[in-house]
Amino acid sequence: MRLFGRKDDEEEAGETGDGLAEFWEWWQQARPRIDAMVEAGEAERLSESIAPAVAAIHPGLVWEVAPGKQAQQALVVTAAGDPELRSLAHRWAKGAPESDALWEYHPSRQANPEAMELTLDVGGYEFALDKLLLGLRVPRGNPRMDIAAFHPVFVMLDEDTRMEATLLSLDWLLGEDDVARWVGEITAATFQPIDSVEAVHLPAVIADLASEFAEEQWALLEGQTAGGAQLIATARYPLRPVDYPLYDQHIQITLPYAHADENGLPVGESLVSLREFEERLAARLSRLHADGILAAHLSAEGARVIHVYADPTGEAAIHAKELIVSWEEGQPLVDVVTDPGWTSVAPFLS
């Protein structure tokens, strides 16, 4: 049984997160009825029961009942690619009860090991994943794979339906989170791409790409400020919010420095002090049991801006405020805001 639903985008959301505890309280009370509906195959009644409860958390969340990995079925509540809602979906799953023989819980669509055996009705046509062909390309210097998908029925479908079938297929083949991590541009083609491969090979190809980034990497970037001043930046590479779904708190640390070259970039004692500060910051974050990460920093016009993302239930912001007290080269600042979409580091996202 596979059910899914979504409220209209224009529906106004309530306070995000307010409905999490209420949902799980409702779920425990409703379980006997829910289990009976599943047993009887009453899909419409099941939808009528689950949809309002999920919408009460946030109307933009998407829910689905799908085959489970260990349990009989899985309840999936996902942001469906919306970065603003990803942390909410993961907090929903974090509050879930222990899985049992009947139910398990996921904040994103999971890869289906039987994907290649699935056949769907798409626009009135039979859509079998074993006939799906993929053109794969990794642009130079990019940690994501562009995919052009082709299926014989695509020539008879409109563009939106082709894309919907492609996205669902990729979720089943890789899992929603790995699609977000490793897949770049997606095209639903009406012709077979050159050098295309059968869809069954996609997980192995993606695993090979992922192996190139198994170790932590950083990218050094250069550019200009809005005023035309030289700017240098260092960022995690790849930098992806999907890897840190609960880190929706943005901590921006601004450190003015006293020693700069003619372009306003740090040199000498200031450069040493900045490195030492970041080492102390990284050490504190590591002691927080992965409750925060240093995402990027940039230097320009006599100041370094450090971007940290953290779980707001942790103490990363407190540690940042404690650390800046020792900064002696000007008045440091710490700004803490909620930023589930990581918009503050958008230029650095991979």
mmCIF file of C-alpha atoms in Angstrom:
data_model
loop_
_atom_site.group_PDB
_atom_site.id
_atom_site.type_symbol
_atom_site.label_atom_id
_atom_site.label_comp_id
_atom_site.label_asym_id
_atom_site.label_seq_id
_atom_site.Cartn_x
_atom_site.Cartn_y
_atom_site.Cartn_z
ATOM 1 C CA MET A 1 0.000 0.000 0.000
ATOM 2 C CA ARG A 2 1.361 3.432 -0.908
ATOM 3 C CA LEU A 3 -0.439 6.593 0.077
ATOM 4 C CA PHE A 4 0.697 10.171 -0.102
ATOM 5 C CA GLY A 5 -0.727 13.632 0.396
ATOM 6 C CA ARG A 6 0.073 17.327 0.516
ATOM 7 C CA LYS A 7 -1.830 20.419 1.511
ATOM 8 C CA ASP A 8 -1.990 23.406 -0.814
ATOM 9 C CA ASP A 9 1.155 25.577 -0.676
ATOM 10 C CA GLU A 10 -0.824 28.734 -0.010
ATOM 11 C CA GLU A 11 -2.307 27.363 3.176
ATOM 12 C CA GLU A 12 -0.894 29.360 6.020
ATOM 13 C CA ALA A 13 1.367 27.394 8.342
ATOM 14 C CA GLY A 14 1.094 27.613 12.078
ATOM 15 C CA GLU A 15 4.099 27.809 14.295
ATOM 16 C CA THR A 16 6.477 25.123 13.029
ATOM 17 C CA GLY A 17 7.076 22.365 15.490
ATOM 18 C CA ASP A 18 4.051 23.086 17.673
ATOM 19 C CA GLY A 19 2.298 19.963 16.486
ATOM 20 C CA LEU A 20 5.108 17.416 16.967
ATOM 21 C CA ALA A 21 4.222 16.263 20.471
ATOM 22 C CA GLU A 22 0.527 16.421 19.632
ATOM 23 C CA PHE A 23 1.072 14.251 16.553
ATOM 24 C CA TRP A 24 2.791 11.461 18.457
ATOM 25 C CA GLU A 25 0.208 11.601 21.230
ATOM 26 C CA TRP A 26 -2.494 11.289 18.580
ATOM 27 C CA TRP A 27 -0.579 8.484 16.864
ATOM 28 C CA GLN A 28 -0.404 6.355 20.019
ATOM 29 C CA GLN A 29 -4.120 6.797 20.613
ATOM 30 C CA ALA A 30 -5.032 6.160 16.969
ATOM 31 C CA ARG A 31 -2.777 3.128 16.430
ATOM 32 C CA PRO A 32 -5.486 0.481 16.950
ATOM 33 C CA ARG A 33 -7.720 2.182 14.366
ATOM 34 C CA ILE A 34 -4.803 2.813 11.987
ATOM 35 C CA ASP A 35 -3.653 -0.813 12.187
ATOM 36 C CA ALA A 36 -7.174 -2.034 11.482
ATOM 37 C CA MET A 37 -7.422 0.205 8.407
ATOM 38 C CA VAL A 38 -4.119 -1.122 7.079
ATOM 39 C CA GLU A 39 -5.188 -4.699 7.676
ATOM 40 C CA ALA A 40 -8.459 -4.066 5.837
ATOM 41 C CA GLY A 41 -6.795 -2.153 3.001
ATOM 42 C CA GLU A 42 -8.942 0.923 3.640
ATOM 43 C CA ALA A 43 -6.706 3.424 1.893
ATOM 44 C CA GLU A 44 -9.216 6.282 1.775
ATOM 45 C CA ARG A 45 -10.022 6.110 5.485
ATOM 46 C CA LEU A 46 -6.314 5.864 6.300
ATOM 47 C CA SER A 47 -5.671 9.016 4.302
ATOM 48 C CA GLU A 48 -8.535 10.821 6.016
ATOM 49 C CA SER A 49 -6.993 9.944 9.391
ATOM 50 C CA ILE A 50 -3.324 10.732 8.736
ATOM 51 C CA ALA A 51 -3.568 13.806 6.491
ATOM 52 C CA PRO A 52 -5.038 16.221 9.073
ATOM 53 C CA ALA A 53 -2.551 15.097 11.738
ATOM 54 C CA VAL A 54 0.435 15.740 9.462
ATOM 55 C CA ALA A 55 -0.995 19.052 8.240
ATOM 56 C CA ALA A 56 -1.294 20.175 11.864
ATOM 57 C CA ILE A 57 2.507 19.953 12.134
ATOM 58 C CA HIS A 58 2.985 22.007 8.946
ATOM 59 C CA PRO A 59 0.817 22.069 5.813
ATOM 60 C CA GLY A 60 3.873 21.900 3.538
ATOM 61 C CA LEU A 61 4.977 18.482 4.753
ATOM 62 C CA VAL A 62 4.351 15.463 2.524
ATOM 63 C CA TRP A 63 3.373 12.137 4.031
ATOM 64 C CA GLU A 64 3.395 8.627 2.670
ATOM 65 C CA VAL A 65 2.728 5.081 3.768
ATOM 66 C CA ALA A 66 5.241 2.819 2.036
ATOM 67 C CA PRO A 67 6.698 -0.685 2.456
ATOM 68 C CA GLY A 68 9.038 -0.806 5.445
ATOM 69 C CA LYS A 69 12.614 -2.014 5.566
ATOM 70 C CA GLN A 70 12.161 -4.089 8.719
ATOM 71 C CA ALA A 71 8.536 -3.405 9.652
ATOM 72 C CA GLN A 72 5.487 -4.236 7.571
ATOM 73 C CA GLN A 73 5.120 -0.609 6.485
ATOM 74 C CA ALA A 74 6.737 2.778 7.025
ATOM 75 C CA LEU A 75 5.179 6.128 7.779
ATOM 76 C CA VAL A 76 7.201 8.748 5.921
ATOM 77 C CA VAL A 77 6.807 12.445 6.657
ATOM 78 C CA THR A 78 9.140 14.426 4.427
ATOM 79 C CA ALA A 79 9.954 17.969 3.369
ATOM 80 C CA ALA A 80 9.958 16.672 -0.231
ATOM 81 C CA GLY A 81 12.983 18.740 -1.145
ATOM 82 C CA ASP A 82 11.945 21.920 0.675
ATOM 83 C CA PRO A 83 15.063 22.919 2.685
ATOM 84 C CA GLU A 84 12.977 25.137 4.952
ATOM 85 C CA LEU A 85 11.085 22.099 6.260
ATOM 86 C CA ARG A 86 13.827 19.453 6.348
ATOM 87 C CA SER A 87 14.748 20.000 10.002
ATOM 88 C CA LEU A 88 11.074 19.861 11.005
ATOM 89 C CA ALA A 89 10.633 16.488 9.280
ATOM 90 C CA HIS A 90 13.719 15.121 11.016
ATOM 91 C CA ARG A 91 12.528 16.375 14.404
ATOM 92 C CA TRP A 92 9.245 14.615 13.704
ATOM 93 C CA ALA A 93 11.152 11.360 13.152
ATOM 94 C CA LYS A 94 13.366 11.979 16.181
ATOM 95 C CA GLY A 95 10.256 12.032 18.355
ATOM 96 C CA ALA A 96 8.875 8.788 16.908
ATOM 97 C CA PRO A 97 8.329 5.698 19.055
ATOM 98 C CA GLU A 98 10.516 2.639 18.603
ATOM 99 C CA SER A 99 9.815 0.702 15.426
ATOM 100 C CA ASP A 100 7.834 -2.506 15.819
ATOM 101 C CA ALA A 101 6.694 -5.319 13.560
ATOM 102 C CA LEU A 102 4.048 -3.139 11.924
ATOM 103 C CA TRP A 103 5.518 0.381 11.713
ATOM 104 C CA GLU A 104 8.782 2.217 11.216
ATOM 105 C CA TYR A 105 9.230 5.956 10.682
ATOM 106 C CA HIS A 106 11.342 7.992 8.248
ATOM 107 C CA PRO A 107 11.808 11.741 7.552
ATOM 108 C CA SER A 108 12.544 11.123 3.866
ATOM 109 C CA ARG A 109 11.671 8.593 1.178
ATOM 110 C CA GLN A 110 13.900 5.537 1.431
ATOM 111 C CA ALA A 111 15.524 3.589 -1.375
ATOM 112 C CA ASN A 112 13.399 0.597 -2.339
ATOM 113 C CA PRO A 113 15.484 -2.579 -2.866
ATOM 114 C CA GLU A 114 12.708 -3.893 -5.106
ATOM 115 C CA ALA A 115 12.519 -0.725 -7.212
ATOM 116 C CA MET A 116 13.380 -2.459 -10.472
ATOM 117 C CA GLU A 117 10.391 -4.743 -10.080
ATOM 118 C CA LEU A 118 7.906 -1.882 -9.708
ATOM 119 C CA THR A 119 5.377 -0.956 -12.370
ATOM 120 C CA LEU A 120 3.208 2.139 -12.023
ATOM 121 C CA ASP A 121 0.329 3.722 -13.855
ATOM 122 C CA VAL A 122 1.681 7.084 -15.044
ATOM 123 C CA GLY A 123 -0.728 9.212 -17.032
ATOM 124 C CA GLY A 124 -2.641 6.089 -18.024
ATOM 125 C CA TYR A 125 0.474 4.314 -19.303
ATOM 126 C CA GLU A 126 2.477 1.472 -17.806
ATOM 127 C CA PHE A 127 5.713 2.758 -16.308
ATOM 128 C CA ALA A 128 8.161 -0.032 -15.410
ATOM 129 C CA LEU A 129 11.459 1.006 -13.843
ATOM 130 C CA ASP A 130 13.325 -1.790 -15.625
ATOM 131 C CA LYS A 131 12.771 0.151 -18.866
ATOM 132 C CA LEU A 132 14.099 3.427 -17.468
ATOM 133 C CA LEU A 133 17.362 4.603 -19.093
ATOM 134 C CA LEU A 134 19.649 7.286 -17.670
ATOM 135 C CA GLY A 135 22.228 9.566 -19.217
ATOM 136 C CA LEU A 136 24.793 10.405 -16.508
ATOM 137 C CA ARG A 137 27.264 13.270 -16.440
ATOM 138 C CA VAL A 138 29.414 14.783 -13.697
ATOM 139 C CA PRO A 139 30.451 18.350 -14.595
ATOM 140 C CA ARG A 140 34.095 19.120 -13.903
ATOM 141 C CA GLY A 141 34.631 20.314 -10.348
ATOM 142 C CA ASN A 142 31.096 19.426 -9.302
ATOM 143 C CA PRO A 143 30.250 16.812 -6.638
ATOM 144 C CA ARG A 144 26.838 16.173 -8.187
ATOM 145 C CA MET A 145 25.725 14.051 -11.119
ATOM 146 C CA ASP A 146 23.411 15.477 -13.776
ATOM 147 C CA ILE A 147 20.814 12.940 -14.920
ATOM 148 C CA ALA A 148 18.774 12.786 -18.116
ATOM 149 C CA ALA A 149 16.051 10.143 -17.759
ATOM 150 C CA PHE A 150 14.223 8.445 -20.617
ATOM 151 C CA HIS A 151 11.390 5.937 -20.644
ATOM 152 C CA PRO A 152 9.484 4.786 -23.744
ATOM 153 C CA VAL A 153 6.212 6.177 -22.363
ATOM 154 C CA PHE A 154 7.708 9.672 -21.943
ATOM 155 C CA VAL A 155 6.951 10.553 -25.577
ATOM 156 C CA MET A 156 3.245 10.242 -24.706
ATOM 157 C CA LEU A 157 3.332 12.251 -21.474
ATOM 158 C CA ASP A 158 3.394 15.965 -20.715
ATOM 159 C CA GLU A 159 6.488 17.536 -19.178
ATOM 160 C CA ASP A 160 5.174 17.731 -15.605
ATOM 161 C CA THR A 161 4.105 14.081 -15.586
ATOM 162 C CA ARG A 162 7.461 12.976 -17.027
ATOM 163 C CA MET A 163 9.335 14.909 -14.344
ATOM 164 C CA GLU A 164 7.105 13.601 -11.541
ATOM 165 C CA ALA A 165 7.744 10.012 -12.645
ATOM 166 C CA THR A 166 11.494 10.689 -12.909
ATOM 167 C CA LEU A 167 11.764 12.218 -9.441
ATOM 168 C CA LEU A 168 9.800 9.387 -7.864
ATOM 169 C CA SER A 169 11.992 6.837 -9.664
ATOM 170 C CA LEU A 170 15.201 8.480 -8.383
ATOM 171 C CA ASP A 171 13.829 8.510 -4.830
ATOM 172 C CA TRP A 172 13.110 4.790 -5.065
ATOM 173 C CA LEU A 173 16.488 4.000 -6.580
ATOM 174 C CA LEU A 174 18.657 6.123 -4.270
ATOM 175 C CA GLY A 175 16.517 7.380 -1.433
ATOM 176 C CA GLU A 176 15.421 10.999 -1.199
ATOM 177 C CA ASP A 177 18.441 12.147 0.832
ATOM 178 C CA ASP A 178 21.016 10.716 -1.577
ATOM 179 C CA VAL A 179 19.192 12.391 -4.453
ATOM 180 C CA ALA A 180 19.649 15.686 -2.594
ATOM 181 C CA ARG A 181 23.317 14.887 -1.912
ATOM 182 C CA TRP A 182 24.533 13.614 -5.245
ATOM 183 C CA VAL A 183 22.109 14.519 -8.020
ATOM 184 C CA GLY A 184 22.316 17.886 -9.759
ATOM 185 C CA GLU A 185 20.309 18.833 -12.828
ATOM 186 C CA ILE A 186 17.488 16.429 -13.673
ATOM 187 C CA THR A 187 15.930 16.192 -17.123
ATOM 188 C CA ALA A 188 13.019 14.020 -18.213
ATOM 189 C CA ALA A 189 13.877 13.458 -21.881
ATOM 190 C CA THR A 190 11.720 12.348 -24.792
ATOM 191 C CA PHE A 191 14.670 10.700 -26.527
ATOM 192 C CA GLN A 192 17.252 8.198 -25.344
ATOM 193 C CA PRO A 193 20.407 9.966 -24.095
ATOM 194 C CA ILE A 194 23.748 9.080 -25.675
ATOM 195 C CA ASP A 195 25.670 6.444 -23.686
ATOM 196 C CA SER A 196 22.680 5.868 -21.420
ATOM 197 C CA VAL A 197 22.683 3.084 -18.839
ATOM 198 C CA GLU A 198 19.909 1.062 -17.280
ATOM 199 C CA ALA A 199 18.505 2.559 -14.095
ATOM 200 C CA VAL A 200 19.557 -0.493 -12.075
ATOM 201 C CA HIS A 201 23.177 0.692 -12.279
ATOM 202 C CA LEU A 202 22.549 4.143 -10.779
ATOM 203 C CA PRO A 203 23.155 3.254 -7.084
ATOM 204 C CA ALA A 204 26.587 1.799 -7.910
ATOM 205 C CA VAL A 205 27.557 4.819 -10.004
ATOM 206 C CA ILE A 206 26.488 7.208 -7.229
ATOM 207 C CA ALA A 207 28.386 5.142 -4.649
ATOM 208 C CA ASP A 208 31.520 5.519 -6.777
ATOM 209 C CA LEU A 209 31.025 9.291 -6.918
ATOM 210 C CA ALA A 210 30.440 9.462 -3.164
ATOM 211 C CA SER A 211 33.685 7.576 -2.474
ATOM 212 C CA GLU A 212 35.635 10.555 -3.851
ATOM 213 C CA PHE A 213 34.311 12.676 -0.984
ATOM 214 C CA ALA A 214 34.571 10.219 1.883
ATOM 215 C CA GLU A 215 37.186 12.378 3.619
ATOM 216 C CA GLU A 216 36.543 15.923 4.833
ATOM 217 C CA GLN A 217 37.497 18.483 2.182
ATOM 218 C CA TRP A 218 37.638 22.278 2.033
ATOM 219 C CA ALA A 219 37.507 24.629 -0.947
ATOM 220 C CA LEU A 220 39.436 27.907 -1.191
ATOM 221 C CA LEU A 221 37.506 30.592 -3.072
ATOM 222 C CA GLU A 222 38.267 34.109 -4.221
ATOM 223 C CA GLY A 223 35.955 36.916 -5.224
ATOM 224 C CA GLN A 224 34.876 40.478 -4.578
ATOM 225 C CA THR A 225 32.532 42.188 -2.158
ATOM 226 C CA ALA A 226 29.603 44.252 -3.392
ATOM 227 C CA GLY A 227 31.891 47.276 -3.120
ATOM 228 C CA GLY A 228 34.595 45.686 -5.240
ATOM 229 C CA ALA A 229 37.043 44.783 -2.450
ATOM 230 C CA GLN A 230 38.973 41.511 -2.647
ATOM 231 C CA LEU A 231 37.456 38.596 -0.745
ATOM 232 C CA ILE A 232 38.778 35.159 0.135
ATOM 233 C CA ALA A 233 36.703 32.337 1.573
ATOM 234 C CA THR A 234 37.088 28.763 2.724
ATOM 235 C CA ALA A 235 34.106 26.404 2.783
ATOM 236 C CA ARG A 236 33.386 22.769 3.448
ATOM 237 C CA TYR A 237 33.214 20.829 0.226
ATOM 238 C CA PRO A 238 30.693 19.496 -0.487
ATOM 239 C CA LEU A 239 28.558 21.740 1.755
ATOM 240 C CA ARG A 240 25.000 20.400 1.932
ATOM 241 C CA PRO A 241 22.252 20.994 4.503
ATOM 242 C CA VAL A 242 20.929 17.474 3.905
ATOM 243 C CA ASP A 243 24.014 16.128 5.717
ATOM 244 C CA TYR A 244 23.062 18.058 8.869
ATOM 245 C CA PRO A 245 19.242 18.082 8.905
ATOM 246 C CA LEU A 246 18.877 19.265 12.503
ATOM 247 C CA TYR A 247 21.337 22.135 12.125
ATOM 248 C CA ASP A 248 18.957 24.986 11.401
ATOM 249 C CA GLN A 249 20.541 27.507 13.750
ATOM 250 C CA HIS A 250 22.957 29.911 12.038
ATOM 251 C CA ILE A 251 25.685 31.401 14.220
ATOM 252 C CA GLN A 252 27.599 34.205 12.519
ATOM 253 C CA ILE A 253 30.806 35.304 14.211
ATOM 254 C CA THR A 254 32.415 38.531 12.989
ATOM 255 C CA LEU A 255 36.023 39.199 13.989
ATOM 256 C CA PRO A 256 37.657 42.489 12.977
ATOM 257 C CA TYR A 257 41.436 42.170 12.578
ATOM 258 C CA ALA A 258 44.171 44.743 13.088
ATOM 259 C CA HIS A 259 46.779 43.580 10.565
ATOM 260 C CA ALA A 260 45.718 43.622 6.916
ATOM 261 C CA ASP A 261 47.408 43.964 3.535
ATOM 262 C CA GLU A 262 46.579 46.613 0.951
ATOM 263 C CA ASN A 263 43.525 44.556 -0.116
ATOM 264 C CA GLY A 264 42.085 44.347 3.396
ATOM 265 C CA LEU A 265 42.996 40.674 3.873
ATOM 266 C CA PRO A 266 44.512 39.384 7.135
ATOM 267 C CA VAL A 267 48.284 39.007 7.472
ATOM 268 C CA GLY A 268 50.905 38.448 10.152
ATOM 269 C CA GLU A 269 49.730 38.301 13.753
ATOM 270 C CA SER A 270 46.082 38.699 12.772
ATOM 271 C CA LEU A 271 46.211 35.685 10.466
ATOM 272 C CA VAL A 272 47.763 33.614 13.258
ATOM 273 C CA SER A 273 45.122 34.796 15.748
ATOM 274 C CA LEU A 274 42.279 33.981 13.366
ATOM 275 C CA ARG A 275 43.592 30.469 12.808
ATOM 276 C CA GLU A 276 43.968 29.917 16.547
ATOM 277 C CA PHE A 277 40.415 31.152 17.161
ATOM 278 C CA GLU A 278 38.988 28.773 14.579
ATOM 279 C CA GLU A 279 40.979 25.880 16.050
ATOM 280 C CA ARG A 280 39.501 26.605 19.478
ATOM 281 C CA LEU A 281 36.034 26.923 17.955
ATOM 282 C CA ALA A 282 36.390 23.629 16.070
ATOM 283 C CA ALA A 283 37.609 21.911 19.231
ATOM 284 C CA ARG A 284 34.566 23.105 21.173
ATOM 285 C CA LEU A 285 32.192 22.049 18.415
ATOM 286 C CA SER A 286 33.753 18.578 18.322
ATOM 287 C CA ARG A 287 33.174 18.252 22.061
ATOM 288 C CA LEU A 288 29.505 19.030 21.509
ATOM 289 C CA HIS A 289 29.048 15.514 20.075
ATOM 290 C CA ALA A 290 28.451 16.847 16.544
ATOM 291 C CA ASP A 291 25.854 19.446 17.576
ATOM 292 C CA GLY A 292 27.450 22.035 15.287
ATOM 293 C CA ILE A 293 29.850 22.472 12.373
ATOM 294 C CA LEU A 294 32.040 25.224 10.988
ATOM 295 C CA ALA A 295 30.563 25.611 7.500
ATOM 296 C CA ALA A 296 32.573 28.445 5.971
ATOM 297 C CA HIS A 297 34.500 31.617 6.668
ATOM 298 C CA LEU A 298 35.297 34.645 4.540
ATOM 299 C CA SER A 299 37.676 37.571 4.966
ATOM 300 C CA ALA A 300 37.399 41.021 3.408
ATOM 301 C CA GLU A 301 37.753 44.694 4.298
ATOM 302 C CA GLY A 302 39.395 44.078 7.658
ATOM 303 C CA ALA A 303 36.979 41.478 9.096
ATOM 304 C CA ARG A 304 36.502 37.730 9.055
ATOM 305 C CA VAL A 305 32.990 36.304 9.101
ATOM 306 C CA ILE A 306 32.660 32.739 10.367
ATOM 307 C CA HIS A 307 29.516 30.735 9.618
ATOM 308 C CA VAL A 308 28.529 27.957 12.027
ATOM 309 C CA TYR A 309 25.403 25.809 11.781
ATOM 310 C CA ALA A 310 24.148 23.989 14.833
ATOM 311 C CA ASP A 311 21.292 22.160 16.477
ATOM 312 C CA PRO A 312 19.480 24.875 18.457
ATOM 313 C CA THR A 313 18.916 22.432 21.311
ATOM 314 C CA GLY A 314 22.703 22.274 21.813
ATOM 315 C CA GLU A 315 25.143 24.805 23.211
ATOM 316 C CA ALA A 316 27.083 25.912 20.130
ATOM 317 C CA ALA A 317 25.835 29.511 20.386
ATOM 318 C CA ILE A 318 26.843 29.699 24.042
ATOM 319 C CA HIS A 319 30.347 28.487 23.203
ATOM 320 C CA ALA A 320 30.676 31.033 20.393
ATOM 321 C CA LYS A 321 29.722 33.875 22.731
ATOM 322 C CA GLU A 322 32.204 32.644 25.323
ATOM 323 C CA LEU A 323 35.045 32.427 22.822
ATOM 324 C CA ILE A 324 34.754 35.940 21.421
ATOM 325 C CA VAL A 325 35.437 37.429 24.860
ATOM 326 C CA SER A 326 39.136 36.709 24.342
ATOM 327 C CA TRP A 327 39.299 38.462 20.941
ATOM 328 C CA GLU A 328 41.508 41.552 21.242
ATOM 329 C CA GLU A 329 41.626 43.069 17.731
ATOM 330 C CA GLY A 330 38.379 44.982 17.755
ATOM 331 C CA GLN A 331 34.777 44.500 18.802
ATOM 332 C CA PRO A 332 33.650 40.951 17.866
ATOM 333 C CA LEU A 333 30.009 40.132 17.198
ATOM 334 C CA VAL A 334 27.888 36.989 17.375
ATOM 335 C CA ASP A 335 24.547 36.901 15.577
ATOM 336 C CA VAL A 336 22.263 33.888 16.070
ATOM 337 C CA VAL A 337 19.221 33.292 13.838
ATOM 338 C CA THR A 338 17.108 30.411 12.608
ATOM 339 C CA ASP A 339 18.071 29.484 9.034
ATOM 340 C CA PRO A 340 16.782 26.021 8.037
ATOM 341 C CA GLY A 341 17.467 26.692 4.360
ATOM 342 C CA TRP A 342 21.098 27.719 5.004
ATOM 343 C CA THR A 343 20.429 30.879 3.026
ATOM 344 C CA SER A 344 23.281 32.698 4.766
ATOM 345 C CA VAL A 345 25.804 30.438 3.021
ATOM 346 C CA ALA A 346 23.881 29.976 -0.224
ATOM 347 C CA PRO A 347 26.906 30.868 -2.438
ATOM 348 C CA PHE A 348 28.890 28.023 -0.873
ATOM 349 C CA LEU A 349 26.283 25.257 -1.111
ATOM 350 C CA SER A 350 27.385 22.419 -3.374
#
